[in-house]
Every structure is written in structure tokens, then in C-alpha cells.
Amino acid sequence: MRNALGLMLASVVAAIVIAGGWYFYSARADQGAPKTTAASAADPLPAQAKLAANDEVETTAAIAGKPAAPAAAPAPAPAPAVAPVQDTTCTNPNALGVSRVVEIDTTGGPGFGFEQYKQFDFLADKEVVLTFDDSPWPHNTPAVLKALADECTKGLFFSVGKHASWHPEILRQVLAQGHTVGTHTWSHVNLAGKKMTEQQARDEIEKGFSAVKWALGTNPSPFFRFPQLSQNPALVSYLGSRNIGIFSTDLDSFDFRKESTPDKIISNVMTKLDKLGKGIILMHDFQKRTGEALPTLLARLKAGGYKVVQIKAKTTFESLPEYDEAILKELKVPASSSATNARPVSSVVQTVSQR
């Protein structure tokens, strides 16, 4: 009897010892197990890393329509040669179009065009910029606009202030069709002429901007081209202080010459382009022959594998109030009615009866 009770007691003690050991082992095992952690790739980037990623994005030359890179990964700089920018309004499937849209930061007055400025080489091989001086002008500017629209491409127009004040409705068409509008002085005078004082030259520049602003009903882009490409260091510095980008040219079409013809314009441009391989092209929508040459010239550019780059400004231009007022006085426009200038003629004057 005693032996049986002893065996039973020994079995109970053994069971308690075994259970306690198992509990102790399990607790230690749980304590020592590795914790599950989020993968490092899912952690948010530290502030410095984000800045570094943003620094790699080219901010002065943007390709329209390119999808944004993920916030956690650096975006590569845009390649110079890309598929044409899609224009949803273009009905010409074989149009020349626009291959790149470039945004210019005009802080400090940078210069473009290798004829006078060598610092910024932003065009890739086979890229061109179409620029037109002296706009707007009846018949001739609309002819240029039609040629550009037929090929769904864009240009950069440098408007003369007086011309803008005479034909504001045409200049508004230029802007409405998506082209960029800069200025070309008030009266197309040579700013580097011997009789031109620095103050007179500044007046020409500022009045030109204010007149184009009046014609457009909004500020033009902060882009400027010197008449005859004639400049001096003082005026270049002044434009820099106003944060206005200066455009020269890489190749001149010479469409303004008396002996020029549409065929000569095309030959001049293509011969120089084939030699240089790219460039900012100087033309004049003031000239009738330019509008006549442009359809064939654009076709030749496309056939030659050239691509058009459109220029836009990163920031808007702010005209000076004193010159805005001077333009209103020059044009004999009542100050109270200046805000209505942007209205089309048909909304101001309508025929209600006609015989």
C-alpha cells in the first residue's frame, strides 16, 4: 500500500517538474524570437535624401507630358531627344509638331543664341527654335500663324510696341494659338546708336513691354531681342537687373533683305542648318515673303529630321507702372477703359442694322 502511494506521489512531482520546465523554455523562446520589421525601402526618405533627389531634376528645361518620377526615387534628367509632345488639337497626323518644351529661368538676364552668347547650349542635335521679329502685321503675321498651325508647331515672337498698339487683335491671336510673345522695343530703333542715350534706350525697352502688355491684355514673357542685334554692355546689364532673357540667333534667314525671295529664305536656312546641325532661327513675320516661304520650310525641316523646341518662361514679366501710364497717354486711351482693351471688337461694336 505504502509502495503504491509512494509511486503515485513520485509521478505527480515528476509531472510538475516537467510542466515547469516546458513553461520556462517556452517563455525564453518567445523572448528570444526576432521581431518582424518593415523593409527599409518602405521607410520615408530623410529630408536630405529628398532634396538630393530633387536636385537631379533639370528645372530649366522641362518636357511637356512626361510623367513625374516617384517621390522616393531620383528622377533622371530629361533626354534631349524624345517623342513629340502630343497636341490634342492637331488634326495633321504627319505634322512637324513640337518635340520639346523648354522653360527658361530669366533671373539675371541670361543670353541665348551663339551669334552673341556662348554660355547656354541647350539644343540637342537636329533641334531648332523658330523665332519671328517685328510682329504683329496685317496679312503677314496671320500667314505665318496659319503655316505654324498647319504643322501644329510653335514659335517665339518678338513684338514691336508700336505694331502691337496698331494691331492688338493680331497679337492676341499669336498668344491665343499658344505661341510665346516677347518684345523688340517700342519703335525698332537701334539702341546702340551714337545718338541714343542710355535713358532713351531704357525708355524704348520699357515702352515696348508696356505696349505689348496693353495689346495682349496681360504681361508678355520676359524675353527681349535687340533690333539689328545691336547691344552694349550697359543695356545688357539693365536687362539683367529686370530679369529679362536676351535672345540673339544662331542663324539668320535674311528674309528682310530686298533681294530675298521665299526660295532664298528656304535655301539660307537649310544650308546653314545642315552645317550647324541645330539652332535658333531668326525670321520676320513682318515680311510677306516669310509667310510664303514657311510652309515649304517647315516641310523641309521635317523631311530633314529636324525637331522644333518651344520656348516658355519660368516666371511672368512685371511691367513698370510709369511706362504703362505713358503708353495710355501715347495711345490717348482713357485710363478707366484700359481694362476693357482685351475684349474683342465684336463684343464692343456690333452691327444692328445694315442696308
Short mmCIF file of C-alpha atoms in Angstrom, two decimals:
data_model
loop_
_atom_site.label_atom_id
_atom_site.label_comp_id
_atom_site.label_asym_id
_atom_site.label_seq_id
_atom_site.Cartn_x
_atom_site.Cartn_y
_atom_site.Cartn_z
CA MET A 1 0.00 0.00 0.00
CA ARG A 2 2.76 2.35 1.01
CA ASN A 3 4.68 1.48 -2.12
CA ALA A 4 1.68 2.32 -4.28
CA LEU A 5 1.18 5.71 -2.60
CA GLY A 6 4.89 6.46 -2.97
CA LEU A 7 4.79 5.71 -6.69
CA MET A 8 1.75 7.94 -7.18
CA LEU A 9 3.38 10.81 -5.27
CA ALA A 10 6.57 10.47 -7.30
CA SER A 11 4.57 10.61 -10.56
CA VAL A 12 2.78 13.84 -9.52
CA VAL A 13 6.10 15.51 -8.57
CA ALA A 14 7.67 14.44 -11.87
CA ALA A 15 4.72 15.87 -13.84
CA ILE A 16 5.00 19.22 -12.02
CA VAL A 17 8.74 19.40 -12.74
CA ILE A 18 8.26 18.60 -16.44
CA ALA A 19 5.44 21.19 -16.82
CA GLY A 20 7.51 23.90 -15.15
CA GLY A 21 10.46 23.18 -17.38
CA TRP A 22 8.34 23.38 -20.50
CA TYR A 23 6.81 26.71 -19.37
CA PHE A 24 10.27 28.16 -18.68
CA TYR A 25 11.60 27.04 -22.07
CA SER A 26 8.59 28.43 -23.92
CA ALA A 27 8.89 31.84 -22.22
CA ARG A 28 12.60 32.09 -23.11
CA ALA A 29 11.90 31.03 -26.67
CA ASP A 30 9.25 33.75 -27.07
CA GLN A 31 11.59 36.34 -25.63
CA GLY A 32 14.39 35.43 -27.97
CA ALA A 33 12.36 35.32 -31.20
CA PRO A 34 13.31 38.04 -33.81
CA LYS A 35 10.71 40.80 -34.27
CA THR A 36 9.26 41.43 -37.75
CA THR A 37 10.34 44.90 -39.13
CA ALA A 38 9.28 46.91 -42.17
CA ALA A 39 11.56 46.68 -45.17
CA SER A 40 13.95 49.66 -45.39
CA ALA A 41 12.66 50.57 -48.85
CA ALA A 42 9.28 51.41 -47.34
CA ASP A 43 10.74 53.86 -44.84
CA PRO A 44 10.23 57.54 -45.73
CA LEU A 45 13.26 59.27 -47.22
CA PRO A 46 15.05 61.61 -44.83
CA ALA A 47 14.82 65.28 -45.76
CA GLN A 48 18.35 65.44 -47.19
CA ALA A 49 17.74 62.44 -49.41
CA LYS A 50 14.59 64.04 -50.82
CA LEU A 51 16.48 67.23 -51.60
CA ALA A 52 19.19 65.27 -53.32
CA ALA A 53 16.61 63.51 -55.47
CA ASN A 54 15.01 66.81 -56.45
CA ASP A 55 18.39 68.33 -57.27
CA GLU A 56 18.84 65.79 -60.05
CA VAL A 57 15.77 67.04 -61.92
CA GLU A 58 16.53 69.59 -64.61
CA THR A 59 14.39 72.61 -63.74
CA THR A 60 15.20 74.91 -66.62
CA ALA A 61 14.23 72.51 -69.38
CA ALA A 62 11.00 70.57 -68.97
CA ILE A 63 9.48 68.07 -71.37
CA ALA A 64 5.73 68.53 -71.50
CA GLY A 65 3.66 65.47 -70.80
CA LYS A 66 6.46 63.50 -69.11
CA PRO A 67 5.12 61.62 -66.06
CA ALA A 68 6.52 62.69 -62.70
CA ALA A 69 9.05 60.38 -61.07
CA PRO A 70 8.05 58.66 -57.77
CA ALA A 71 8.79 60.81 -54.74
CA ALA A 72 11.08 58.18 -53.21
CA ALA A 73 13.35 57.82 -56.24
CA PRO A 74 15.55 60.37 -58.02
CA ALA A 75 14.17 61.36 -61.42
CA PRO A 76 16.68 61.25 -64.28
CA ALA A 77 17.29 64.42 -66.29
CA PRO A 78 15.14 64.51 -69.44
CA ALA A 79 16.83 63.21 -72.56
CA PRO A 80 17.27 65.80 -75.31
CA ALA A 81 15.63 63.62 -77.96
CA VAL A 82 12.13 62.45 -77.09
CA ALA A 83 8.86 61.62 -78.76
CA PRO A 84 6.96 64.71 -79.99
CA VAL A 85 4.77 66.47 -77.46
CA GLN A 86 1.18 65.48 -78.13
CA ASP A 87 -1.08 68.33 -79.25
CA THR A 88 -4.66 67.20 -78.77
CA THR A 89 -5.92 69.94 -81.10
CA CYS A 90 -3.70 68.86 -84.00
CA THR A 91 -5.57 67.21 -86.85
CA ASN A 92 -2.49 66.62 -89.01
CA PRO A 93 -1.13 63.13 -88.22
CA ASN A 94 2.11 63.89 -90.09
CA ALA A 95 2.69 67.32 -88.56
CA LEU A 96 6.11 68.61 -87.60
CA GLY A 97 4.75 69.38 -84.14
CA VAL A 98 6.83 70.26 -81.07
CA SER A 99 9.35 67.76 -79.72
CA ARG A 100 10.33 69.60 -76.54
CA VAL A 101 9.06 72.46 -74.40
CA VAL A 102 11.87 74.35 -72.69
CA GLU A 103 11.27 76.57 -69.67
CA ILE A 104 13.71 79.45 -69.26
CA ASP A 105 14.59 80.96 -65.89
CA THR A 106 15.37 84.57 -66.85
CA THR A 107 16.81 85.59 -63.47
CA GLY A 108 19.80 87.85 -64.08
CA GLY A 109 19.11 88.19 -67.82
CA PRO A 110 20.73 85.15 -69.49
CA GLY A 111 21.53 85.37 -73.20
CA PHE A 112 20.79 82.78 -75.89
CA GLY A 113 21.98 82.43 -79.48
CA PHE A 114 25.57 81.65 -80.38
CA GLU A 115 25.98 84.66 -82.62
CA GLN A 116 26.46 86.71 -79.45
CA TYR A 117 26.07 84.43 -76.41
CA LYS A 118 28.11 81.27 -75.87
CA GLN A 119 27.15 80.23 -72.34
CA PHE A 120 23.91 78.25 -72.73
CA ASP A 121 23.93 75.47 -75.31
CA PHE A 122 20.53 73.91 -74.60
CA LEU A 123 19.66 72.47 -78.01
CA ALA A 124 20.44 68.89 -78.96
CA ASP A 125 21.47 67.90 -82.46
CA LYS A 126 18.67 68.42 -85.02
CA GLU A 127 16.71 70.75 -82.73
CA VAL A 128 15.57 74.22 -83.81
CA VAL A 129 13.76 77.19 -82.30
CA LEU A 130 11.52 79.21 -84.66
CA THR A 131 11.66 82.93 -83.82
CA PHE A 132 9.88 85.82 -85.53
CA ASP A 133 10.59 89.56 -85.18
CA ASP A 134 8.54 92.74 -85.70
CA SER A 135 5.06 91.31 -85.13
CA PRO A 136 2.21 91.91 -85.49
CA TRP A 137 1.43 92.93 -89.06
CA PRO A 138 -1.75 92.53 -91.13
CA HIS A 139 -1.84 89.60 -93.60
CA ASN A 140 1.80 88.67 -92.97
CA THR A 141 1.54 87.58 -89.33
CA PRO A 142 -1.71 85.64 -89.95
CA ALA A 143 0.01 83.86 -92.86
CA VAL A 144 2.83 82.80 -90.52
CA LEU A 145 0.30 81.69 -87.89
CA LYS A 146 -1.54 79.55 -90.45
CA ALA A 147 1.65 77.84 -91.59
CA LEU A 148 2.60 77.06 -87.99
CA ALA A 149 -0.92 75.85 -87.17
CA ASP A 150 -0.98 73.56 -90.22
CA GLU A 151 2.15 71.85 -88.88
CA CYS A 152 0.96 72.01 -85.24
CA THR A 153 4.19 73.70 -84.19
CA LYS A 154 5.05 76.76 -82.10
CA GLY A 155 7.24 79.84 -82.35
CA LEU A 156 8.68 82.66 -80.26
CA PHE A 157 7.51 86.12 -81.40
CA PHE A 158 9.30 89.38 -80.60
CA SER A 159 6.75 92.16 -80.97
CA VAL A 160 7.46 95.83 -81.72
CA GLY A 161 5.47 98.02 -79.33
CA LYS A 162 4.11 100.37 -81.98
CA HIS A 163 3.00 97.47 -84.16
CA ALA A 164 1.29 95.90 -81.16
CA SER A 165 -0.56 99.14 -80.43
CA TRP A 166 -1.73 99.36 -84.06
CA HIS A 167 -2.86 95.73 -84.38
CA PRO A 168 -3.58 94.33 -80.91
CA GLU A 169 -6.16 91.87 -82.26
CA ILE A 170 -3.48 90.13 -84.35
CA LEU A 171 -1.06 89.88 -81.45
CA ARG A 172 -3.80 88.38 -79.31
CA GLN A 173 -4.20 85.70 -81.99
CA VAL A 174 -0.49 84.89 -81.63
CA LEU A 175 -0.89 84.35 -77.90
CA ALA A 176 -4.23 82.54 -78.23
CA GLN A 177 -2.66 79.97 -80.56
CA GLY A 178 -0.13 79.01 -77.90
CA HIS A 179 2.94 80.87 -79.12
CA THR A 180 5.30 82.75 -76.81
CA VAL A 181 5.36 86.55 -77.04
CA GLY A 182 8.39 88.65 -76.12
CA THR A 183 9.30 92.19 -77.15
CA HIS A 184 11.51 94.06 -79.62
CA THR A 185 11.47 97.69 -78.30
CA TRP A 186 8.82 100.36 -78.81
CA SER A 187 9.85 101.62 -82.25
CA HIS A 188 12.57 99.26 -83.54
CA VAL A 189 15.31 101.85 -83.12
CA ASN A 190 18.98 100.89 -82.89
CA LEU A 191 19.62 101.01 -79.13
CA ALA A 192 23.39 101.10 -79.63
CA GLY A 193 23.24 104.12 -81.96
CA LYS A 194 25.62 107.01 -81.28
CA LYS A 195 22.81 109.49 -80.59
CA MET A 196 20.93 107.14 -78.28
CA THR A 197 21.32 107.93 -74.59
CA GLU A 198 21.08 105.18 -72.00
CA GLN A 199 17.83 106.63 -70.66
CA GLN A 200 16.31 106.78 -74.15
CA ALA A 201 17.29 103.16 -74.70
CA ARG A 202 15.68 102.12 -71.40
CA ASP A 203 12.55 104.00 -72.38
CA GLU A 204 12.44 102.10 -75.68
CA ILE A 205 12.73 98.77 -73.88
CA GLU A 206 10.16 99.52 -71.19
CA LYS A 207 7.65 101.19 -73.51
CA GLY A 208 7.87 98.18 -75.77
CA PHE A 209 6.96 95.85 -72.91
CA SER A 210 4.13 98.11 -71.73
CA ALA A 211 2.70 98.44 -75.23
CA VAL A 212 2.73 94.69 -75.79
CA LYS A 213 1.11 94.24 -72.38
CA TRP A 214 -1.61 96.71 -73.40
CA ALA A 215 -2.20 94.85 -76.67
CA LEU A 216 -2.32 91.39 -75.09
CA GLY A 217 -4.25 92.39 -72.00
CA THR A 218 -1.60 90.57 -69.97
CA ASN A 219 2.14 90.75 -69.43
CA PRO A 220 4.31 89.28 -72.21
CA SER A 221 7.07 86.79 -71.49
CA PRO A 222 10.31 88.29 -70.09
CA PHE A 223 12.12 87.78 -73.41
CA PHE A 224 13.76 90.51 -75.48
CA ARG A 225 15.68 90.81 -78.74
CA PHE A 226 17.72 93.86 -79.68
CA PRO A 227 16.81 95.43 -83.05
CA GLN A 228 19.55 94.61 -85.55
CA LEU A 229 21.07 92.58 -82.67
CA SER A 230 22.82 95.84 -81.66
CA GLN A 231 23.60 95.99 -77.96
CA ASN A 232 26.01 97.46 -75.46
CA PRO A 233 27.16 96.29 -72.00
CA ALA A 234 25.09 98.90 -70.12
CA LEU A 235 21.83 97.73 -71.70
CA VAL A 236 22.68 94.07 -71.21
CA SER A 237 23.24 94.84 -67.52
CA TYR A 238 19.96 96.74 -67.37
CA LEU A 239 18.02 93.82 -68.83
CA GLY A 240 19.73 91.60 -66.29
CA SER A 241 18.53 93.83 -63.47
CA ARG A 242 14.98 93.44 -64.83
CA ASN A 243 15.39 89.64 -65.12
CA ILE A 244 14.74 89.70 -68.86
CA GLY A 245 16.21 86.95 -71.05
CA ILE A 246 18.01 88.17 -74.19
CA PHE A 247 17.75 86.33 -77.49
CA SER A 248 20.24 86.61 -80.30
CA THR A 249 20.33 83.93 -83.01
CA ASP A 250 22.31 81.00 -84.34
CA LEU A 251 21.37 81.54 -87.97
CA ASP A 252 19.68 84.38 -89.84
CA SER A 253 17.22 83.68 -92.67
CA PHE A 254 17.93 87.15 -94.15
CA ASP A 255 14.27 87.34 -95.08
CA PHE A 256 14.38 91.12 -94.58
CA ARG A 257 16.74 91.76 -97.49
CA LYS A 258 15.23 93.38 -100.58
CA GLU A 259 16.62 90.70 -102.87
CA SER A 260 15.24 87.93 -100.69
CA THR A 261 12.62 85.53 -102.06
CA PRO A 262 10.80 82.55 -100.50
CA ASP A 263 13.24 80.18 -102.24
CA LYS A 264 16.25 82.12 -100.96
CA ILE A 265 14.87 82.11 -97.42
CA ILE A 266 14.47 78.34 -97.51
CA SER A 267 17.92 77.87 -99.02
CA ASN A 268 19.56 80.17 -96.46
CA VAL A 269 18.01 78.38 -93.50
CA MET A 270 18.55 74.81 -94.69
CA THR A 271 22.14 75.40 -95.88
CA LYS A 272 23.12 76.88 -92.52
CA LEU A 273 21.21 74.26 -90.55
CA ASP A 274 22.83 71.39 -92.41
CA LYS A 275 26.19 72.92 -91.49
CA LEU A 276 25.44 73.72 -87.85
CA GLY A 277 23.13 70.79 -87.14
CA LYS A 278 20.80 72.82 -84.90
CA GLY A 279 19.98 76.38 -83.92
CA ILE A 280 17.77 79.35 -83.12
CA ILE A 281 16.40 80.59 -86.45
CA LEU A 282 15.77 84.32 -86.95
CA MET A 283 12.84 85.27 -89.22
CA HIS A 284 10.39 88.18 -89.51
CA ASP A 285 6.62 87.72 -89.62
CA PHE A 286 6.57 91.38 -90.72
CA GLN A 287 7.77 90.22 -94.15
CA LYS A 288 5.26 88.84 -96.65
CA ARG A 289 7.85 86.52 -98.21
CA THR A 290 8.41 84.81 -94.83
CA GLY A 291 4.81 83.64 -94.65
CA GLU A 292 5.09 82.46 -98.25
CA ALA A 293 8.27 80.50 -97.53
CA LEU A 294 7.22 78.98 -94.23
CA PRO A 295 5.00 76.07 -95.37
CA THR A 296 7.79 74.69 -97.57
CA LEU A 297 10.46 75.47 -94.98
CA LEU A 298 8.58 73.55 -92.28
CA ALA A 299 8.16 70.61 -94.64
CA ARG A 300 11.89 70.67 -95.36
CA LEU A 301 12.68 70.74 -91.65
CA LYS A 302 10.51 67.68 -91.08
CA ALA A 303 11.99 65.85 -94.07
CA GLY A 304 15.48 66.62 -92.76
CA GLY A 305 14.73 65.12 -89.36
CA TYR A 306 14.72 68.44 -87.52
CA LYS A 307 12.56 68.92 -84.42
CA VAL A 308 11.05 72.11 -83.02
CA VAL A 309 11.67 73.21 -79.45
CA GLN A 310 9.17 75.63 -77.93
CA ILE A 311 10.42 78.30 -75.53
CA LYS A 312 8.47 79.34 -72.45
CA ALA A 313 9.32 81.48 -69.41
CA LYS A 314 9.51 80.15 -65.88
CA THR A 315 8.16 83.40 -64.42
CA THR A 316 5.96 86.22 -65.69
CA PHE A 317 7.20 89.69 -66.53
CA GLU A 318 6.12 92.69 -64.47
CA SER A 319 5.92 95.95 -66.39
CA LEU A 320 6.63 99.27 -64.69
CA PRO A 321 3.51 101.34 -63.83
CA GLU A 322 5.01 104.61 -65.07
CA TYR A 323 5.51 103.15 -68.54
CA ASP A 324 2.06 101.59 -68.55
CA GLU A 325 0.68 105.07 -67.91
CA ALA A 326 2.93 106.59 -70.57
CA ILE A 327 1.58 104.13 -73.16
CA LEU A 328 -2.02 105.01 -72.31
CA LYS A 329 -1.19 108.69 -72.84
CA GLU A 330 0.67 107.90 -76.06
CA LEU A 331 -2.33 106.00 -77.41
CA LYS A 332 -4.80 108.51 -75.98
CA VAL A 333 -6.57 105.72 -74.12
CA PRO A 334 -8.59 106.79 -71.05
CA ALA A 335 -7.11 105.10 -68.02
CA SER A 336 -10.55 103.97 -66.88
CA SER A 337 -11.09 101.99 -70.08
CA SER A 338 -7.70 100.30 -70.28
CA ALA A 339 -9.04 97.18 -68.56
CA THR A 340 -11.50 96.62 -71.41
CA ASN A 341 -8.78 96.51 -74.06
CA ALA A 342 -8.61 92.73 -74.14
CA ARG A 343 -12.24 92.49 -75.28
CA PRO A 344 -12.65 91.55 -78.95
CA VAL A 345 -14.02 94.23 -81.28
CA SER A 346 -17.20 92.21 -81.86
CA SER A 347 -18.07 92.45 -78.16
CA VAL A 348 -17.67 96.22 -78.17
CA VAL A 349 -19.05 97.24 -81.58
CA GLN A 350 -21.86 95.27 -83.24
CA THR A 351 -23.83 95.84 -86.41
CA VAL A 352 -27.52 96.03 -85.52
CA SER A 353 -28.80 97.21 -88.88
CA GLN A 354 -27.40 97.19 -92.39
CA ARG A 355 -28.87 98.04 -95.81
#
